[in-house]
CSV table of C-alpha atoms in Angstrom, one decimal:
chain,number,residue,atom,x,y,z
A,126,UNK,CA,13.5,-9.5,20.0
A,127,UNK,CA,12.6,-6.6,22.7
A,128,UNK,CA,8.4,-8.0,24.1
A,129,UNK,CA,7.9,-4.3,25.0
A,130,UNK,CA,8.7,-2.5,21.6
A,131,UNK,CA,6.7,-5.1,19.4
A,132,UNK,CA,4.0,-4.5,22.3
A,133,UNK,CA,4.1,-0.7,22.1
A,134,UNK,CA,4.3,-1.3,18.1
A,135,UNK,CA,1.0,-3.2,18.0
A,136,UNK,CA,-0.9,-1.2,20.3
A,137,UNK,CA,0.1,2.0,18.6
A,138,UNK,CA,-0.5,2.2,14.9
A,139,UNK,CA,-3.7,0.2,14.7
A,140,UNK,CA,-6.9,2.4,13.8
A,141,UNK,CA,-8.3,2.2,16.9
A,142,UNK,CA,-5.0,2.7,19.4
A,143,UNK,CA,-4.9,0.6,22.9
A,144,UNK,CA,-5.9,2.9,26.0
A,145,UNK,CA,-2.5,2.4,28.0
A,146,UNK,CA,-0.3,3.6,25.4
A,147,UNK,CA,1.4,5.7,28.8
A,148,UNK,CA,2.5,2.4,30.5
A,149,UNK,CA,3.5,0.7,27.4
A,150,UNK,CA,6.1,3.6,26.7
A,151,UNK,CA,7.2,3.6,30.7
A,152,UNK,CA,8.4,-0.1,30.2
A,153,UNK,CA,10.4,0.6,27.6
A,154,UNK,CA,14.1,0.4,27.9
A,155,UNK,CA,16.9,2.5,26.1
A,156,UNK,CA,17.2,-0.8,23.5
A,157,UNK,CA,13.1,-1.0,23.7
A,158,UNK,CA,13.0,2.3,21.7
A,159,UNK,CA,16.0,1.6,19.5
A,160,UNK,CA,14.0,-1.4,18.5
A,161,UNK,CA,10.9,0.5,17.6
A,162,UNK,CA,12.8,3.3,15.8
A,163,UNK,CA,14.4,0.0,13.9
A,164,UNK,CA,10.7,-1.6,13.4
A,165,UNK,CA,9.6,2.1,12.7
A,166,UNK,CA,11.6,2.5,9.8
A,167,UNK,CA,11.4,-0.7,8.4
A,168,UNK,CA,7.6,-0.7,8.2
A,169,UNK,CA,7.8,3.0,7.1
A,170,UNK,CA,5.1,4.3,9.8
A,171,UNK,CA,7.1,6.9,11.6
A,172,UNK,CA,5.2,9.6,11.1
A,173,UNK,CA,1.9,7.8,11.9
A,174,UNK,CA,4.1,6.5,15.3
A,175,UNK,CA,4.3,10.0,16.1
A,176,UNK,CA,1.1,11.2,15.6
A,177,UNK,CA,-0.3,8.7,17.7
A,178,UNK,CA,2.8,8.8,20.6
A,179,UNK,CA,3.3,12.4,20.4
A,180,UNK,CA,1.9,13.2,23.9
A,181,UNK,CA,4.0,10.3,25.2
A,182,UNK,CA,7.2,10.2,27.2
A,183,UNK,CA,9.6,9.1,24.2
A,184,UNK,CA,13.4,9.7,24.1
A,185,UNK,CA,14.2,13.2,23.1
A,186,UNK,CA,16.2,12.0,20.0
A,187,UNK,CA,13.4,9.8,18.4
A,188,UNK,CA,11.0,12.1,19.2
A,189,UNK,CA,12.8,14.8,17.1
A,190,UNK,CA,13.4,12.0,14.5
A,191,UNK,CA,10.3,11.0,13.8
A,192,UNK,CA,8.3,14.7,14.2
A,193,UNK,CA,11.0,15.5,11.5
A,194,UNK,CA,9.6,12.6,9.1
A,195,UNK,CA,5.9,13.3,10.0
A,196,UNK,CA,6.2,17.3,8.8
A,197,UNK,CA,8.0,16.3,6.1
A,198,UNK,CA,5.7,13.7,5.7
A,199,UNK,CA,3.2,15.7,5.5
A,200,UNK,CA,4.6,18.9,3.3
A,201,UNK,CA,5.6,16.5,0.5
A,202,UNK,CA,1.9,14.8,0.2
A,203,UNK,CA,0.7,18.2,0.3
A,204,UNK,CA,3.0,19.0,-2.6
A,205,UNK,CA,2.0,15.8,-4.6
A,206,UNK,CA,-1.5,16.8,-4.2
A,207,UNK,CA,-1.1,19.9,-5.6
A,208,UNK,CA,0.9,18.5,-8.4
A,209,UNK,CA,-1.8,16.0,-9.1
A,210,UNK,CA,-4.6,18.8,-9.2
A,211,UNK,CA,-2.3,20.0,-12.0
A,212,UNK,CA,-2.1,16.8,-13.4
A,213,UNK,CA,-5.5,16.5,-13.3
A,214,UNK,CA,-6.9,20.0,-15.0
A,215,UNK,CA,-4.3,19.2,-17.6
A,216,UNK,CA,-5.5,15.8,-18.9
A,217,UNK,CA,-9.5,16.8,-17.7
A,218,UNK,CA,-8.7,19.4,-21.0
A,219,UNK,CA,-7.8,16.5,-22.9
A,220,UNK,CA,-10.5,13.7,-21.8
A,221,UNK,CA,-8.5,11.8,-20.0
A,222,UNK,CA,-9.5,9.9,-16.8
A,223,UNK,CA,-7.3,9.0,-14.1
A,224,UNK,CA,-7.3,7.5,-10.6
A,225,UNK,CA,-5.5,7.7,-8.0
A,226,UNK,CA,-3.2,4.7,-6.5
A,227,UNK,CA,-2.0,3.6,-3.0
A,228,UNK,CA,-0.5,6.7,-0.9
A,229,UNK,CA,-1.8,9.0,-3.2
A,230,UNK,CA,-5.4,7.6,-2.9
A,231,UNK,CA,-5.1,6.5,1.3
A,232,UNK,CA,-3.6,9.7,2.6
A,233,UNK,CA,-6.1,12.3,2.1
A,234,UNK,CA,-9.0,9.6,2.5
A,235,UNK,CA,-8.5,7.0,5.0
A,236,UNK,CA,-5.8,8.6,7.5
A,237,UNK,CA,-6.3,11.4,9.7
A,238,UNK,CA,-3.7,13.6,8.4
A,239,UNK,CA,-1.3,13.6,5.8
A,240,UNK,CA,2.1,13.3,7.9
A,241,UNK,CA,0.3,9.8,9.1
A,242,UNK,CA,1.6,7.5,5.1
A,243,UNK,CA,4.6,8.2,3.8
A,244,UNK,CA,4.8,7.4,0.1
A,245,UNK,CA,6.9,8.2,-2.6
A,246,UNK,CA,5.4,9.1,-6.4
A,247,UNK,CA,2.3,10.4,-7.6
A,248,UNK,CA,0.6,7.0,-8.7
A,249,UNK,CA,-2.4,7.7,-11.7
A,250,UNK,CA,-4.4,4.2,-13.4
A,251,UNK,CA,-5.0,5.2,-16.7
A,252,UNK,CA,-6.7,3.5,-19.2
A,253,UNK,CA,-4.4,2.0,-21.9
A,254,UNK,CA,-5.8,3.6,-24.9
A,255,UNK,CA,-5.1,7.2,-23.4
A,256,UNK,CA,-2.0,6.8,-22.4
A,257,UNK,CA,-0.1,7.8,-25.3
A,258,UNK,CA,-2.0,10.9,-25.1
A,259,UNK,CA,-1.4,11.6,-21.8
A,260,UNK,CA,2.2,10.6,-22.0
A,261,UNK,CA,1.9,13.4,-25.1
A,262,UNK,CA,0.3,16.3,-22.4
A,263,UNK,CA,2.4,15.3,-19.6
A,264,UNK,CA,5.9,15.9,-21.9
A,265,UNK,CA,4.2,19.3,-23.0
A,266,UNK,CA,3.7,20.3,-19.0
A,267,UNK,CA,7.5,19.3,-18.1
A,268,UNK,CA,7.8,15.8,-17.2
A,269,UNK,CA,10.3,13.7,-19.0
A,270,UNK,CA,10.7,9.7,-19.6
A,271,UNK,CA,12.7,8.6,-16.3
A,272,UNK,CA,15.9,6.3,-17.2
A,273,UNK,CA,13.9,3.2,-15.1
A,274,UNK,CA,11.1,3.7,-17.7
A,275,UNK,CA,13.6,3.6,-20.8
A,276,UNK,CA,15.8,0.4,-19.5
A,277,UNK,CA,12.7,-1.4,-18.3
A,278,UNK,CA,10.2,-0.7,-21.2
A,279,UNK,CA,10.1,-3.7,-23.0
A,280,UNK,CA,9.4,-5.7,-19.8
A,281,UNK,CA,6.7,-3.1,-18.8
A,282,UNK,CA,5.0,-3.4,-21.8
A,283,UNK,CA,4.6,-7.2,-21.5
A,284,UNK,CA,3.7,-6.9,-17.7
A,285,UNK,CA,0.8,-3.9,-18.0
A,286,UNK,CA,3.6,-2.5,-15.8
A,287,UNK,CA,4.1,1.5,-15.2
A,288,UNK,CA,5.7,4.4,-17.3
A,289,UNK,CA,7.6,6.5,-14.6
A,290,UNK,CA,8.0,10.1,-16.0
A,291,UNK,CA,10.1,12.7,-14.5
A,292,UNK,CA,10.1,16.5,-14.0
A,293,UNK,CA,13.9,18.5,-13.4
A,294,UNK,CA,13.1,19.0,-10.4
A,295,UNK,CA,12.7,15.4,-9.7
A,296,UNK,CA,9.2,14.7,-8.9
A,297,UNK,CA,8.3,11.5,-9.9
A,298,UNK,CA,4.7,10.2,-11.5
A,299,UNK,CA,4.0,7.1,-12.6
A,300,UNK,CA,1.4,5.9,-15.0
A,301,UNK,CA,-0.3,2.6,-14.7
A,302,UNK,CA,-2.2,0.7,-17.3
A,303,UNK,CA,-3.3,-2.1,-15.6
A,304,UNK,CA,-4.8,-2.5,-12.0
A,305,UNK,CA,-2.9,-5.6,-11.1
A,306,UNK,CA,0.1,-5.8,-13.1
A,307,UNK,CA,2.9,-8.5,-13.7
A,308,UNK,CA,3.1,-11.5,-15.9
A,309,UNK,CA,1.1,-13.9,-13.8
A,310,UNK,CA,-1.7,-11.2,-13.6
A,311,UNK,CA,-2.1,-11.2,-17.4
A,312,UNK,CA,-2.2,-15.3,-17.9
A,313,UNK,CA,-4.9,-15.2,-14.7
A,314,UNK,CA,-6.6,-12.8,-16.7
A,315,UNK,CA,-6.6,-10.0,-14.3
A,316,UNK,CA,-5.5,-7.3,-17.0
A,317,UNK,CA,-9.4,-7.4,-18.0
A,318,UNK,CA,-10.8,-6.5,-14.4
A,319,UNK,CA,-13.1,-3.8,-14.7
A,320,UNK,CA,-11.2,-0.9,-12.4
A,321,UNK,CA,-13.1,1.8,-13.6
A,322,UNK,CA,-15.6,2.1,-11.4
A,323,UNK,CA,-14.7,5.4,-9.5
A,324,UNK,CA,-15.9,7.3,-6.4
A,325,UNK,CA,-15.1,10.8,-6.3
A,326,UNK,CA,-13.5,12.0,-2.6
A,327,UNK,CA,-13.9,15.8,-1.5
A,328,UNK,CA,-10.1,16.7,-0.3
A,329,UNK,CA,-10.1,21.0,0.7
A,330,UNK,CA,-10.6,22.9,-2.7
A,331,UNK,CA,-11.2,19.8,-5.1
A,332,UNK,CA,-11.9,16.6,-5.9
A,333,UNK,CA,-10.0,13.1,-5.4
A,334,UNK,CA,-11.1,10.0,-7.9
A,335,UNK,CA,-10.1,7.0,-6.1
A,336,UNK,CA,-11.2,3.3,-6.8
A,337,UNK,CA,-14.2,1.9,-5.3
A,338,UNK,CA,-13.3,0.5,-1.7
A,339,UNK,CA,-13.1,-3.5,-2.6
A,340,UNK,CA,-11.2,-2.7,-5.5
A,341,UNK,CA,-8.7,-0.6,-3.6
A,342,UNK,CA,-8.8,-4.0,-1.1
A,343,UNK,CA,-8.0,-6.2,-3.6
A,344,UNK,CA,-5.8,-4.2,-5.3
A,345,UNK,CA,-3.7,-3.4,-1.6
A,346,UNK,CA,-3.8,-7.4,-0.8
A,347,UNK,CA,-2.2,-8.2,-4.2
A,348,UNK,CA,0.5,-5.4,-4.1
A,349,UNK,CA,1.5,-6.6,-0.6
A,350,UNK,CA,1.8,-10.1,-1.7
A,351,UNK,CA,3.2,-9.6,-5.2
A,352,UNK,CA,4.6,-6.8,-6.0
A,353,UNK,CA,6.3,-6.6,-2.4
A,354,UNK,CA,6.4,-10.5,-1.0
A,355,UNK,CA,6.3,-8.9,2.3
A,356,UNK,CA,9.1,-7.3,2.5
A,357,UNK,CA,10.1,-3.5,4.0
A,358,UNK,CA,7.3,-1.5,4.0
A,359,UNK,CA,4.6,-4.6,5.2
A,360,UNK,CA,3.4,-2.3,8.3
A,361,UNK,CA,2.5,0.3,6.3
A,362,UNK,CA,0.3,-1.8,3.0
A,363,UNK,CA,-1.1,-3.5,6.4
A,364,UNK,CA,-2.3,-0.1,8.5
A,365,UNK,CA,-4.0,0.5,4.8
A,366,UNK,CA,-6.3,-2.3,5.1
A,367,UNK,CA,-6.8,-1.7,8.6
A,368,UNK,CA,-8.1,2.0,7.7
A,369,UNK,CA,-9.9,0.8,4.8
A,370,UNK,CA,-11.5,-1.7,6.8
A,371,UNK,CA,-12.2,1.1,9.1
A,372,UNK,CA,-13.3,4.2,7.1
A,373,UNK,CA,-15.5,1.8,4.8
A,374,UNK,CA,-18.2,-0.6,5.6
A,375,UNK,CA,-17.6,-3.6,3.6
A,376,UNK,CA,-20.5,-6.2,2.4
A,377,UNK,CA,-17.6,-8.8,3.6
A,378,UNK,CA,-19.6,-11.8,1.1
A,379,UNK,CA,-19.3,-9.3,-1.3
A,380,UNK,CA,-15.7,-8.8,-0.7
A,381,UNK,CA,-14.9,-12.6,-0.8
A,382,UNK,CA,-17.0,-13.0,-3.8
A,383,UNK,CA,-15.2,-10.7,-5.9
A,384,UNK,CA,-11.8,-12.8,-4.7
A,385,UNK,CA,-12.6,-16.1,-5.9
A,386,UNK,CA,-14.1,-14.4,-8.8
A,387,UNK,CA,-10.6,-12.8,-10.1
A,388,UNK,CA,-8.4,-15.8,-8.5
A,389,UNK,CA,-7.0,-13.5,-5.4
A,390,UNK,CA,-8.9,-15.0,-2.4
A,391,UNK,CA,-5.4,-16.5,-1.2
A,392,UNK,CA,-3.7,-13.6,-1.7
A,393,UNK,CA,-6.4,-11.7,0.3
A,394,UNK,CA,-6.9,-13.8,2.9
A,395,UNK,CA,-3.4,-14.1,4.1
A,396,UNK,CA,-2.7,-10.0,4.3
A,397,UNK,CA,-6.1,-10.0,5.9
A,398,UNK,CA,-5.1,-12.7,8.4
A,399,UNK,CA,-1.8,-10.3,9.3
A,400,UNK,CA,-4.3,-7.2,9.9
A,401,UNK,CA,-6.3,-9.4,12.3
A,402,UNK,CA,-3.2,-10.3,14.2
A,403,UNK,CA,-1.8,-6.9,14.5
A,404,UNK,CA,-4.5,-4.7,14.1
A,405,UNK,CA,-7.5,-6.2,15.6
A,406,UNK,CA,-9.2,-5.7,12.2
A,407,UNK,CA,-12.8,-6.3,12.2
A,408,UNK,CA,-12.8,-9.2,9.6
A,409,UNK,CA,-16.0,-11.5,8.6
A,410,UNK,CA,-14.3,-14.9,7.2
A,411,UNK,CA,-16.8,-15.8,4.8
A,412,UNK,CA,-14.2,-17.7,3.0
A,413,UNK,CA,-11.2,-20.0,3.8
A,414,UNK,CA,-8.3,-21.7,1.8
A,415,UNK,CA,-8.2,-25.4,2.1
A,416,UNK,CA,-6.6,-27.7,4.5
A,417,UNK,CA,-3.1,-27.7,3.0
A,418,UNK,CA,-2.9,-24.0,1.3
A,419,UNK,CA,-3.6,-23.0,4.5
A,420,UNK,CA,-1.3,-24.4,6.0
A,421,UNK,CA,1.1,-23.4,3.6
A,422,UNK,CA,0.1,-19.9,3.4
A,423,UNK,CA,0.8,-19.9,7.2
A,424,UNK,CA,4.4,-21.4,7.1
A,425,UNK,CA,5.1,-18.9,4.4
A,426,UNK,CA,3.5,-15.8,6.4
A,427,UNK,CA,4.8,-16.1,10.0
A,428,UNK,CA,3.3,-13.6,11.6
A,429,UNK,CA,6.2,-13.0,14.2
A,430,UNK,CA,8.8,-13.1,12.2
A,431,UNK,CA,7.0,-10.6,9.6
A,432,UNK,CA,6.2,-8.0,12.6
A,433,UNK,CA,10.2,-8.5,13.9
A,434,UNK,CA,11.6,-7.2,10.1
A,435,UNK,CA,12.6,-10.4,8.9
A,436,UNK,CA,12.6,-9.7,5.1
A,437,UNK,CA,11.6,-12.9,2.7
A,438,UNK,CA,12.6,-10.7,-0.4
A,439,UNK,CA,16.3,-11.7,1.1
A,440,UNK,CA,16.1,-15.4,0.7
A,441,UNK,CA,15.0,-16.4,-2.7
A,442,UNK,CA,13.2,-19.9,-1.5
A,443,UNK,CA,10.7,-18.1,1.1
A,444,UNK,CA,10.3,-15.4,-2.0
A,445,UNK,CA,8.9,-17.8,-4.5
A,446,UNK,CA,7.2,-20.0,-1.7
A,447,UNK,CA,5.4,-16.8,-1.0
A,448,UNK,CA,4.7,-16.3,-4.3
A,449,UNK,CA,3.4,-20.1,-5.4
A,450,UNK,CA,0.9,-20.2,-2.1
A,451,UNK,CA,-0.6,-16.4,-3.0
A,452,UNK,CA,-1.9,-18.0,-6.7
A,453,UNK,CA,-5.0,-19.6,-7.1
């Protein structure tokens, strides 16, 4: 693996960038940057790459490449945001209260600027007794039940999983019932945590409701480590907690509390261990796994390996091992 692109990686898209970004980009060879566009791509931070290497001396044809993803980037948040403000008068008329999720909740809060996290849909928590409603004023504004949502619904309904509705046009939204969804979540009884504790986020002309910051945490660690096992995509869930760490200042007892309190201090504590390594997060360890989990969580989360693009979604042994050492 090329030293100087995972160097110029680690220094680059952390909150707080290193000072000699210029030197880091001069050692680069012609196979240095093909690595980082690789490592780019696979841990879907292009546009923030850019945004932070812009005024650098990269190769003409990645530098097009990734200003290319960063405006478009950026014009399709700024297109889901619109869409959620229409969203959101429409189901305000009826009552309903929603939050926003992941991308849709980080981008206009935590980064500085939109082009910085790509996502993909418009994700809403919802409460479970409304959602037949809003599913109701949703199909009257347009959207229709996506073809994932009509296979999958039986399994989603078990799971507190997501309804993923449609317009023509293709926009996607999806609706989510429970905070921390999947099978394991419910028998850990983590389909009764109480997400609706909301802080309202001025973005331009209106109003973002997003989930209180250690909720969004928590939530964050256990999508990384569950819904995702580490897979594509890690560098981005990871430059989340690194801004949230950032942007918000945690009561870190408080923080670890509300872990072992829901049963996801090992799943926290190993993303949180991968922001320390490769963003410098400021972390306060008020809480550690034992002897042995800890060791396992390490052998299952090796840092290198992770950083490099090594995907454990690929081998079903590391998948499940990731999986068994994130439970409490």
């Amino acid at each position: 693996m090329s030293e100087p692109a995972v160097e110029l990686l680690l220094a680059a898209w952390s909150s707080q960038p290193a000072a000699n970004l210029a030197q880091l980009c001069a050692a680069c060879s012609p196979s240095d940057w093909q690595t980082l566009a690789r490592l780019a791509d696979y841990h879907e931070v292009e546009g923030l790459l850019w945004s932070v290497l812009r005024q650098q001396a990269l190769p003409p044809e990645l530098a097009e490449h990734w200003r290319e993803r960063y405006y478009l980037t950026a014009l399709r948040n700024d297109l889901r945001l619109d869409e959620f403000q229409r969203i959101q008068q429409l189901l305000n008329a009826e009552s309903i209260e929603v939050a926003l999720l992941k991308g849709m909740a980080f981008a206009p809060t935590i980064y500085c600027a939109l082009g910085q996290r790509q996502m993909g849909d418009i994700d809403l928590l919802i409460q479970h007794d409304n959602l037949q409603r809003a599913c109701a004023v949703l199909f009257a504004a347009g959207y229709g039940l996506s073809q994932y949502t009509v296979q999958t619904w039986s399994q989603q309904r078990r799971s507190g999983g997501e309804v993923r509705l449609q317009t023509p046009s293709g926009a996607t939204l999806e609706l989510h019932w429970w905070l921390f969804a999947g099978l394991w979540s419910r028998w850990a009884g983590l389909h009764n945590y109480p997400a609706w504790q909301l802080q309202q986020v001025h973005y331009q002309t209106f109003t973002l409701p997003v989930l209180e910051p250690i909720t969004q945490l928590l939530h964050t660690a256990h999508h990384l480590a569950i819904s995702n096992q580490y897979g594509a995509g890690i560098g981005r869930m990871l430059t989340d907690i690194d801004r949230l760490i950032t942007t918000y200042a945690f009561d870190w007892q408080q923080v670890w509390h509300e872990a072992q309190r829901w049963g996801l201090a090992h799943m926290l504590w190993g993303g949180l261990r991968l922001a320390e390594q490769w963003f410098n997060s400021a972390i306060e360890w008020h809480w550690q796994p034992s002897a042995w989990r800890k060791a396992l969580l390490e052998r299952c989360l090796p840092s290198q390996k992770l950083l490099c693009g090594l995907d454990p979604r690929l081998q079903r042994w590391w998948r499940y091992a990731i999986l068994a050492s994130a439970l409490d």
